[in-house]
Amino acid sequence: MKDSKKTNQDSNDGKQKDLDADRSNAEGQFLTTDQGVRINDDTNSLKSGERGPSLLEDFILREKITHFDHERIPERIVHARGSAAHGYFELYKSMDSYTKAGFLNNTSIKTPVFVRFSTVAGSRGSTDLARDVRGFAVKFYTQEGIFDLVGNNMPVFFIQDAMKFPDLIHAVKAEPHNEIPQAASAHDTFWDFISLMPESMHMIMWVMSDRAIPRSLRMMEGFGVHTFRFINEKNESHFVKFHWKPKLGIHSVVWDEAQKISGKNSDFHKLDLWQAIEDGHFPEWELGVQLIPESDEHIFDFDLLDPTKLVPEEIVPVTIIGKMTLNRNPDNFFAETEQVAFHPGHIVPGIDFTNDPLLQGRLFSYTDTQLSRLGSPNFHEIHINRTIAPMHNNQRDGHMRQEIATGRVSYHPNSLGGGCPFQAKIDQGGFSSFNERVDAQKIRERSGSFSDHFSQAALFYNSQTPTEQEHIAAALSFELGKVETPAIRERMLGLLNQASAALAAKVAKSLGMTVPKIPEKPINHGVGADDAGAHEPVKAKQSIERSDALSILKNPNSSKSISTRQIAFLCAEGVSGASVEAMKAALEKEGAKAVIVAPHLGDIKTAEGSAIPADQTYKIAASVLFDGVFIPAGKGILELSKIREVKEFLNDSYSHCKIIAGEAEGAQVLGDINDIDEKDGGVLAGSSAGDKNLAASFIKALGNHRYWEREKSLS
Ligand code: HDD
């Protein structure tokens, strides 16, 4: 732990210095009250006699209990559960022809960042493996102020207008009468809302896909979702879409696995991120941008301002411009991860908004929520939220103000303070909004260009491999299968049918229903509450039919690296030490981690007479917490086929399409497990201890993440 911190020191310097002043290290120090008075007894309250009543004057007890009573602050209304890390961003090439933002111009600057990943629907203590969108919020501490890229791991959103956000969240969260279910969308209110909101269909495809159950936060893409603007020195605007591409590629788990992980280790993602950073396997993402000249605003078959649409990478390629590395875990979850305040309205000169009506609503919501959550307009003074740029203004006072502003002037203009602080001219770095022409009537209406709700839903579905399509159908069958109201299921089948008849038919079959011929006319968004003048949903002709970038399995950004993968070595007394050591060395060379699982903790005696320390027992370990399994050689290994937990372990590994390898006696054990087909391409056998060919083919197969072919024989 100490080492990983040392190596990070230089990269995070700016932010680090700022935080050091308030970092508390109790090593070798006296226990004191908050006022600095040394405490002599922290165990007994002040009483009138040994068995007498406690005294009100016990300021030590009262201070301690009062602080404890107020330890909790309201959790976030959405994205309550999060995990975060510090790191830095490096620019590969100057983007000065598009944006004047300093951190995107100067390749010698390392910009400190703090990133918080989150689930959306669940409470703070809910499971990491919920089927859900993941928040991907990045705070850039730039020299020109804070830039927050508050995105998700999916490039589109459920709704087009911020007006519907409270409804969406009320619908997806636990139902209000009985607070059930926690962190799950598989219930009536969510699907009731969705079935009446056809604009959500594209996003529904994403949340029903494997993107919603990532293997690791380190293996997810990130997206800014909205179209933003880059503004250059000449005040020219380009539309920009932001992308984060994980260096480890995109990987997910399967739904049955996700549910089991939730039971075995509901902190699975949190721990995975923490451990990777502690082990020095710093997660990395490349930052990509899709750039669209202002003049091309209307050339697409959708509206760039519509957050339920993406710009296919095949139409506007993603230009990679830099890399983000996360290299330091927070020191204190509450002070940093919980108190960090993101806001899409935190932008710097060179970046600007568009009129996306969802983004516009967000620009109000985030400061407002921080006031309620963090309790004061001074939330920017909490260390994790502080800018590293000089900060001077005439804002004053408020709860828990930290800054001691000097002088008598707190207004502008002033002469008594020499006019300070000055307004900055544009060429001095002063922020000025893009000079967009807006000349229109005041209306409550949705643009007709937002009315195509199904074409990109179809594009997403059609771009998936058959395996991925099966997963979407299975997810919908699960979710709608949990819906109790038949009319909601029926409306959903009607909507799905408009995106893909094949998908709707599959889901209908599992629900034991038929797809309605004429879908119920969904609520539409037009003028006024009575829907008069509503825009009928349309289907625009799409310029592409498939996009590989939308699929995880065909993704051009895929990675065969097995770095940080967790491989279970199923061992027993009498295991071949040579077999364990050779495979362990081969895997570790590729950055993977071998975890020795055995009948008991302590040392396991090898066939050679040496000892191998066990990391976990069969009672603790579960297949769902590992990426692959190896059963080494050795006579004693044959005992494994008799252990119930081992059989369960192997059956689960097999049904979740994991790669399983056995060497000599280890391969025999695989043969003893009825459910496992030894001819399956993801089940590998080696003939003798230390089989180099087996190690090579195991590593290659693990690089493909799963052996998805197996699913056909399982269904
Ligand atoms: Fe939001 C938190 C992302 C729409 C209102 N949102 C929040 C977080 C992320 C996003 C990543 C967690 C930040 C953190 O880690 O602290 N939100 C999005 C994306 C959206 C989106 C990508 C659509 C493109 N959000 C959205 C809308 C509204 C909000 C339309 C309201 C009009 N979001 C909030 C919030 C939260 C929030 C209530 C809760 C906690 C917070 O802001 O700080 O204000």
PDB file of C-alpha atoms in Angstrom, residues 285-492:
ATOM      1  CA  TRP A 285      -8.878   4.456 -19.935  1.00  0.00           C
ATOM      2  CA  GLU A 286      -8.176   6.368 -23.108  1.00  0.00           C
ATOM      3  CA  LEU A 287     -10.218   9.495 -23.698  1.00  0.00           C
ATOM      4  CA  GLY A 288     -11.773   9.667 -27.139  1.00  0.00           C
ATOM      5  CA  VAL A 289     -13.787  12.378 -28.829  1.00  0.00           C
ATOM      6  CA  GLN A 290     -16.168  12.411 -31.757  1.00  0.00           C
ATOM      7  CA  LEU A 291     -15.880  15.841 -33.367  1.00  0.00           C
ATOM      8  CA  ILE A 292     -18.619  17.292 -35.543  1.00  0.00           C
ATOM      9  CA  PRO A 293     -18.279  20.684 -37.215  1.00  0.00           C
ATOM     10  CA  GLU A 294     -21.007  23.191 -36.385  1.00  0.00           C
ATOM     11  CA  SER A 295     -22.047  23.166 -40.040  1.00  0.00           C
ATOM     12  CA  ASP A 296     -22.855  19.417 -39.862  1.00  0.00           C
ATOM     13  CA  GLU A 297     -25.412  19.799 -37.088  1.00  0.00           C
ATOM     14  CA  HIS A 298     -28.328  18.618 -39.197  1.00  0.00           C
ATOM     15  CA  ILE A 299     -26.759  15.947 -41.429  1.00  0.00           C
ATOM     16  CA  PHE A 300     -27.655  12.947 -39.225  1.00  0.00           C
ATOM     17  CA  ASP A 301     -30.761  10.774 -39.225  1.00  0.00           C
ATOM     18  CA  PHE A 302     -31.354  11.816 -35.611  1.00  0.00           C
ATOM     19  CA  ASP A 303     -30.995  15.028 -33.631  1.00  0.00           C
ATOM     20  CA  LEU A 304     -27.618  15.657 -31.976  1.00  0.00           C
ATOM     21  CA  LEU A 305     -29.487  17.241 -29.062  1.00  0.00           C
ATOM     22  CA  ASP A 306     -31.459  14.065 -28.362  1.00  0.00           C
ATOM     23  CA  PRO A 307     -29.797  12.131 -25.466  1.00  0.00           C
ATOM     24  CA  THR A 308     -31.528   8.884 -26.463  1.00  0.00           C
ATOM     25  CA  LYS A 309     -29.327   8.763 -29.584  1.00  0.00           C
ATOM     26  CA  LEU A 310     -25.666   8.033 -30.157  1.00  0.00           C
ATOM     27  CA  VAL A 311     -23.445   8.956 -33.051  1.00  0.00           C
ATOM     28  CA  PRO A 312     -22.288   5.607 -34.487  1.00  0.00           C
ATOM     29  CA  GLU A 313     -18.495   5.357 -34.480  1.00  0.00           C
ATOM     30  CA  GLU A 314     -18.658   4.090 -38.039  1.00  0.00           C
ATOM     31  CA  ILE A 315     -20.104   7.465 -39.072  1.00  0.00           C
ATOM     32  CA  VAL A 316     -17.966   9.753 -36.905  1.00  0.00           C
ATOM     33  CA  PRO A 317     -14.835   7.934 -35.723  1.00  0.00           C
ATOM     34  CA  VAL A 318     -13.600   8.315 -32.170  1.00  0.00           C
ATOM     35  CA  THR A 319     -10.269  10.166 -32.024  1.00  0.00           C
ATOM     36  CA  ILE A 320      -8.198   9.092 -29.036  1.00  0.00           C
ATOM     37  CA  ILE A 321      -6.664  12.163 -27.387  1.00  0.00           C
ATOM     38  CA  GLY A 322      -5.338  11.098 -23.999  1.00  0.00           C
ATOM     39  CA  LYS A 323      -5.217   8.610 -21.171  1.00  0.00           C
ATOM     40  CA  MET A 324      -6.481   8.496 -17.612  1.00  0.00           C
ATOM     41  CA  THR A 325      -4.751   6.376 -14.972  1.00  0.00           C
ATOM     42  CA  LEU A 326      -6.210   5.678 -11.543  1.00  0.00           C
ATOM     43  CA  ASN A 327      -3.354   5.112  -9.140  1.00  0.00           C
ATOM     44  CA  ARG A 328      -4.407   5.975  -5.602  1.00  0.00           C
ATOM     45  CA  ASN A 329      -7.241   4.767  -3.423  1.00  0.00           C
ATOM     46  CA  PRO A 330      -9.046   7.322  -1.277  1.00  0.00           C
ATOM     47  CA  ASP A 331      -7.756   7.558   2.289  1.00  0.00           C
ATOM     48  CA  ASN A 332     -11.228   8.032   3.685  1.00  0.00           C
ATOM     49  CA  PHE A 333     -14.434   6.895   2.021  1.00  0.00           C
ATOM     50  CA  PHE A 334     -16.655   9.525   3.584  1.00  0.00           C
ATOM     51  CA  ALA A 335     -14.350  12.520   3.192  1.00  0.00           C
ATOM     52  CA  GLU A 336     -13.664  11.770  -0.456  1.00  0.00           C
ATOM     53  CA  THR A 337     -16.026   9.319  -2.160  1.00  0.00           C
ATOM     54  CA  GLU A 338     -19.129  10.366  -0.253  1.00  0.00           C
ATOM     55  CA  GLN A 339     -18.507  14.105  -0.133  1.00  0.00           C
ATOM     56  CA  VAL A 340     -17.365  14.552  -3.712  1.00  0.00           C
ATOM     57  CA  ALA A 341     -19.823  16.791  -5.560  1.00  0.00           C
ATOM     58  CA  PHE A 342     -20.038  16.451  -9.322  1.00  0.00           C
ATOM     59  CA  HIS A 343     -21.920  18.783 -11.629  1.00  0.00           C
ATOM     60  CA  PRO A 344     -22.190  18.749 -15.438  1.00  0.00           C
ATOM     61  CA  GLY A 345     -22.228  22.551 -15.126  1.00  0.00           C
ATOM     62  CA  HIS A 346     -18.615  22.566 -13.892  1.00  0.00           C
ATOM     63  CA  ILE A 347     -16.925  23.417 -17.159  1.00  0.00           C
ATOM     64  CA  VAL A 348     -13.856  25.427 -18.140  1.00  0.00           C
ATOM     65  CA  PRO A 349     -13.219  27.874 -21.003  1.00  0.00           C
ATOM     66  CA  GLY A 350     -13.022  25.875 -24.230  1.00  0.00           C
ATOM     67  CA  ILE A 351     -15.951  23.578 -23.334  1.00  0.00           C
ATOM     68  CA  ASP A 352     -19.617  24.524 -23.530  1.00  0.00           C
ATOM     69  CA  PHE A 353     -23.125  23.083 -23.432  1.00  0.00           C
ATOM     70  CA  THR A 354     -25.675  22.384 -26.118  1.00  0.00           C
ATOM     71  CA  ASN A 355     -29.434  22.789 -25.839  1.00  0.00           C
ATOM     72  CA  ASP A 356     -30.043  19.111 -25.095  1.00  0.00           C
ATOM     73  CA  PRO A 357     -33.094  19.472 -22.808  1.00  0.00           C
ATOM     74  CA  LEU A 358     -31.886  16.717 -20.501  1.00  0.00           C
ATOM     75  CA  LEU A 359     -28.519  18.413 -20.050  1.00  0.00           C
ATOM     76  CA  GLN A 360     -30.187  21.768 -19.500  1.00  0.00           C
ATOM     77  CA  GLY A 361     -32.239  20.330 -16.631  1.00  0.00           C
ATOM     78  CA  ARG A 362     -29.156  18.674 -15.145  1.00  0.00           C
ATOM     79  CA  LEU A 363     -27.449  22.058 -15.073  1.00  0.00           C
ATOM     80  CA  PHE A 364     -29.954  23.090 -12.411  1.00  0.00           C
ATOM     81  CA  SER A 365     -30.226  19.821 -10.517  1.00  0.00           C
ATOM     82  CA  TYR A 366     -26.692  19.117  -9.335  1.00  0.00           C
ATOM     83  CA  THR A 367     -25.949  22.269  -7.327  1.00  0.00           C
ATOM     84  CA  ASP A 368     -29.395  21.988  -5.854  1.00  0.00           C
ATOM     85  CA  THR A 369     -28.845  18.398  -4.706  1.00  0.00           C
ATOM     86  CA  GLN A 370     -25.465  19.259  -3.127  1.00  0.00           C
ATOM     87  CA  LEU A 371     -27.194  21.904  -1.014  1.00  0.00           C
ATOM     88  CA  SER A 372     -29.503  19.288   0.409  1.00  0.00           C
ATOM     89  CA  ARG A 373     -26.929  16.492   0.602  1.00  0.00           C
ATOM     90  CA  LEU A 374     -23.851  18.359   1.805  1.00  0.00           C
ATOM     91  CA  GLY A 375     -25.888  20.976   3.596  1.00  0.00           C
ATOM     92  CA  SER A 376     -24.249  24.223   2.584  1.00  0.00           C
ATOM     93  CA  PRO A 377     -23.357  26.364  -0.425  1.00  0.00           C
ATOM     94  CA  ASN A 378     -19.770  25.979   0.810  1.00  0.00           C
ATOM     95  CA  PHE A 379     -19.498  22.395  -0.478  1.00  0.00           C
ATOM     96  CA  HIS A 380     -16.784  23.616  -2.848  1.00  0.00           C
ATOM     97  CA  GLU A 381     -14.555  24.098   0.220  1.00  0.00           C
ATOM     98  CA  ILE A 382     -14.590  20.403   1.143  1.00  0.00           C
ATOM     99  CA  HIS A 383     -11.137  19.217   0.166  1.00  0.00           C
ATOM    100  CA  ILE A 384     -12.134  16.757  -2.481  1.00  0.00           C
ATOM    101  CA  ASN A 385     -14.173  19.452  -4.216  1.00  0.00           C
ATOM    102  CA  ARG A 386     -11.574  22.241  -4.090  1.00  0.00           C
ATOM    103  CA  THR A 387     -10.213  23.650  -7.285  1.00  0.00           C
ATOM    104  CA  ILE A 388      -6.431  23.862  -7.643  1.00  0.00           C
ATOM    105  CA  ALA A 389      -6.869  27.088  -9.626  1.00  0.00           C
ATOM    106  CA  PRO A 390      -6.725  30.332  -7.619  1.00  0.00           C
ATOM    107  CA  MET A 391     -10.249  31.065  -6.346  1.00  0.00           C
ATOM    108  CA  HIS A 392     -11.407  34.583  -5.403  1.00  0.00           C
ATOM    109  CA  ASN A 393     -14.886  36.041  -5.456  1.00  0.00           C
ATOM    110  CA  ASN A 394     -17.353  38.001  -3.373  1.00  0.00           C
ATOM    111  CA  GLN A 395     -19.396  35.024  -2.188  1.00  0.00           C
ATOM    112  CA  ARG A 396     -19.379  35.068   1.601  1.00  0.00           C
ATOM    113  CA  ASP A 397     -20.468  33.227   4.734  1.00  0.00           C
ATOM    114  CA  GLY A 398     -22.923  30.317   4.897  1.00  0.00           C
ATOM    115  CA  HIS A 399     -22.792  27.160   6.999  1.00  0.00           C
ATOM    116  CA  MET A 400     -19.323  25.917   7.888  1.00  0.00           C
ATOM    117  CA  ARG A 401     -17.421  28.533   5.915  1.00  0.00           C
ATOM    118  CA  GLN A 402     -13.714  27.661   5.926  1.00  0.00           C
ATOM    119  CA  GLU A 403     -12.184  30.601   4.090  1.00  0.00           C
ATOM    120  CA  ILE A 404     -11.230  33.638   6.144  1.00  0.00           C
ATOM    121  CA  ALA A 405     -11.755  36.426   3.623  1.00  0.00           C
ATOM    122  CA  THR A 406      -9.660  39.465   4.514  1.00  0.00           C
ATOM    123  CA  GLY A 407     -10.489  43.126   3.950  1.00  0.00           C
ATOM    124  CA  ARG A 408     -13.753  45.070   3.919  1.00  0.00           C
ATOM    125  CA  VAL A 409     -14.720  44.623   0.293  1.00  0.00           C
ATOM    126  CA  SER A 410     -17.144  41.869  -0.705  1.00  0.00           C
ATOM    127  CA  TYR A 411     -18.792  43.443  -3.719  1.00  0.00           C
ATOM    128  CA  HIS A 412     -18.114  44.411  -7.277  1.00  0.00           C
ATOM    129  CA  PRO A 413     -17.565  47.017  -8.594  1.00  0.00           C
ATOM    130  CA  ASN A 414     -15.506  48.513  -5.811  1.00  0.00           C
ATOM    131  CA  SER A 415     -12.900  51.189  -5.474  1.00  0.00           C
ATOM    132  CA  LEU A 416     -11.963  50.480  -1.840  1.00  0.00           C
ATOM    133  CA  GLY A 417     -10.358  47.181  -2.813  1.00  0.00           C
ATOM    134  CA  GLY A 418      -8.715  48.579  -5.930  1.00  0.00           C
ATOM    135  CA  GLY A 419     -11.427  46.877  -8.002  1.00  0.00           C
ATOM    136  CA  CYS A 420     -10.264  43.386  -6.918  1.00  0.00           C
ATOM    137  CA  PRO A 421     -10.964  40.658  -7.658  1.00  0.00           C
ATOM    138  CA  PHE A 422     -10.938  41.672 -11.339  1.00  0.00           C
ATOM    139  CA  GLN A 423     -13.111  40.305 -14.085  1.00  0.00           C
ATOM    140  CA  ALA A 424     -10.963  38.401 -16.593  1.00  0.00           C
ATOM    141  CA  LYS A 425     -11.125  39.379 -20.251  1.00  0.00           C
ATOM    142  CA  ILE A 426     -11.597  36.495 -22.664  1.00  0.00           C
ATOM    143  CA  ASP A 427      -7.908  36.578 -23.649  1.00  0.00           C
ATOM    144  CA  GLN A 428      -7.074  36.468 -19.915  1.00  0.00           C
ATOM    145  CA  GLY A 429      -8.962  33.187 -19.563  1.00  0.00           C
ATOM    146  CA  GLY A 430     -12.369  34.626 -18.651  1.00  0.00           C
ATOM    147  CA  PHE A 431     -15.231  32.234 -19.376  1.00  0.00           C
ATOM    148  CA  SER A 432     -17.693  33.381 -21.990  1.00  0.00           C
ATOM    149  CA  SER A 433     -20.564  31.307 -23.315  1.00  0.00           C
ATOM    150  CA  PHE A 434     -20.696  30.334 -26.974  1.00  0.00           C
ATOM    151  CA  ASN A 435     -22.476  33.035 -28.872  1.00  0.00           C
ATOM    152  CA  GLU A 436     -25.261  30.821 -30.149  1.00  0.00           C
ATOM    153  CA  ARG A 437     -28.166  32.519 -31.858  1.00  0.00           C
ATOM    154  CA  VAL A 438     -31.464  31.692 -30.114  1.00  0.00           C
ATOM    155  CA  ASP A 439     -34.588  33.360 -31.420  1.00  0.00           C
ATOM    156  CA  ALA A 440     -37.808  31.467 -30.874  1.00  0.00           C
ATOM    157  CA  GLN A 441     -41.197  31.371 -29.242  1.00  0.00           C
ATOM    158  CA  LYS A 442     -41.554  30.239 -25.650  1.00  0.00           C
ATOM    159  CA  ILE A 443     -43.173  26.767 -25.864  1.00  0.00           C
ATOM    160  CA  ARG A 444     -43.508  23.472 -23.987  1.00  0.00           C
ATOM    161  CA  GLU A 445     -42.956  21.094 -26.852  1.00  0.00           C
ATOM    162  CA  ARG A 446     -40.650  18.311 -27.942  1.00  0.00           C
ATOM    163  CA  SER A 447     -38.945  18.804 -31.290  1.00  0.00           C
ATOM    164  CA  GLY A 448     -40.281  16.561 -34.070  1.00  0.00           C
ATOM    165  CA  SER A 449     -36.657  15.583 -34.713  1.00  0.00           C
ATOM    166  CA  PHE A 450     -36.767  13.641 -31.390  1.00  0.00           C
ATOM    167  CA  SER A 451     -39.592  11.313 -32.499  1.00  0.00           C
ATOM    168  CA  ASP A 452     -37.657   8.310 -33.796  1.00  0.00           C
ATOM    169  CA  HIS A 453     -37.664   6.022 -30.758  1.00  0.00           C
ATOM    170  CA  PHE A 454     -37.014   2.678 -32.390  1.00  0.00           C
ATOM    171  CA  SER A 455     -34.373   2.939 -35.127  1.00  0.00           C
ATOM    172  CA  GLN A 456     -31.367   3.084 -32.812  1.00  0.00           C
ATOM    173  CA  ALA A 457     -32.915   0.471 -30.503  1.00  0.00           C
ATOM    174  CA  ALA A 458     -33.018  -1.775 -33.577  1.00  0.00           C
ATOM    175  CA  LEU A 459     -29.486  -0.736 -34.570  1.00  0.00           C
ATOM    176  CA  PHE A 460     -28.229  -1.752 -31.112  1.00  0.00           C
ATOM    177  CA  TYR A 461     -30.015  -5.103 -31.121  1.00  0.00           C
ATOM    178  CA  ASN A 462     -29.013  -5.937 -34.682  1.00  0.00           C
ATOM    179  CA  SER A 463     -25.370  -5.105 -33.947  1.00  0.00           C
ATOM    180  CA  GLN A 464     -25.091  -7.779 -31.252  1.00  0.00           C
ATOM    181  CA  THR A 465     -23.770 -11.301 -31.724  1.00  0.00           C
ATOM    182  CA  PRO A 466     -26.360 -14.107 -31.351  1.00  0.00           C
ATOM    183  CA  THR A 467     -24.982 -14.784 -27.849  1.00  0.00           C
ATOM    184  CA  GLU A 468     -25.531 -11.175 -26.843  1.00  0.00           C
ATOM    185  CA  GLN A 469     -28.998 -11.153 -28.402  1.00  0.00           C
ATOM    186  CA  GLU A 470     -29.878 -14.211 -26.325  1.00  0.00           C
ATOM    187  CA  HIS A 471     -28.738 -12.401 -23.192  1.00  0.00           C
ATOM    188  CA  ILE A 472     -30.973  -9.415 -23.999  1.00  0.00           C
ATOM    189  CA  ALA A 473     -33.970 -11.687 -24.574  1.00  0.00           C
ATOM    190  CA  ALA A 474     -33.224 -13.560 -21.334  1.00  0.00           C
ATOM    191  CA  ALA A 475     -32.902 -10.315 -19.380  1.00  0.00           C
ATOM    192  CA  LEU A 476     -36.218  -9.030 -20.694  1.00  0.00           C
ATOM    193  CA  SER A 477     -37.871 -12.372 -19.963  1.00  0.00           C
ATOM    194  CA  PHE A 478     -36.552 -12.228 -16.401  1.00  0.00           C
ATOM    195  CA  GLU A 479     -37.544  -8.614 -15.783  1.00  0.00           C
ATOM    196  CA  LEU A 480     -40.976  -8.794 -17.399  1.00  0.00           C
ATOM    197  CA  GLY A 481     -41.495 -12.212 -15.836  1.00  0.00           C
ATOM    198  CA  LYS A 482     -41.321 -10.484 -12.454  1.00  0.00           C
ATOM    199  CA  VAL A 483     -43.910  -7.916 -13.492  1.00  0.00           C
ATOM    200  CA  GLU A 484     -47.275  -8.842 -11.997  1.00  0.00           C
ATOM    201  CA  THR A 485     -49.567  -6.749 -14.182  1.00  0.00           C
ATOM    202  CA  PRO A 486     -50.271  -8.459 -17.539  1.00  0.00           C
ATOM    203  CA  ALA A 487     -51.191  -5.177 -19.268  1.00  0.00           C
ATOM    204  CA  ILE A 488     -47.685  -3.817 -18.610  1.00  0.00           C
ATOM    205  CA  ARG A 489     -46.081  -6.924 -20.126  1.00  0.00           C
ATOM    206  CA  GLU A 490     -48.322  -6.633 -23.119  1.00  0.00           C
ATOM    207  CA  ARG A 491     -47.504  -2.971 -23.697  1.00  0.00           C
ATOM    208  CA  MET A 492     -43.800  -3.842 -23.472  1.00  0.00           C
TER     209      MET A 492
END
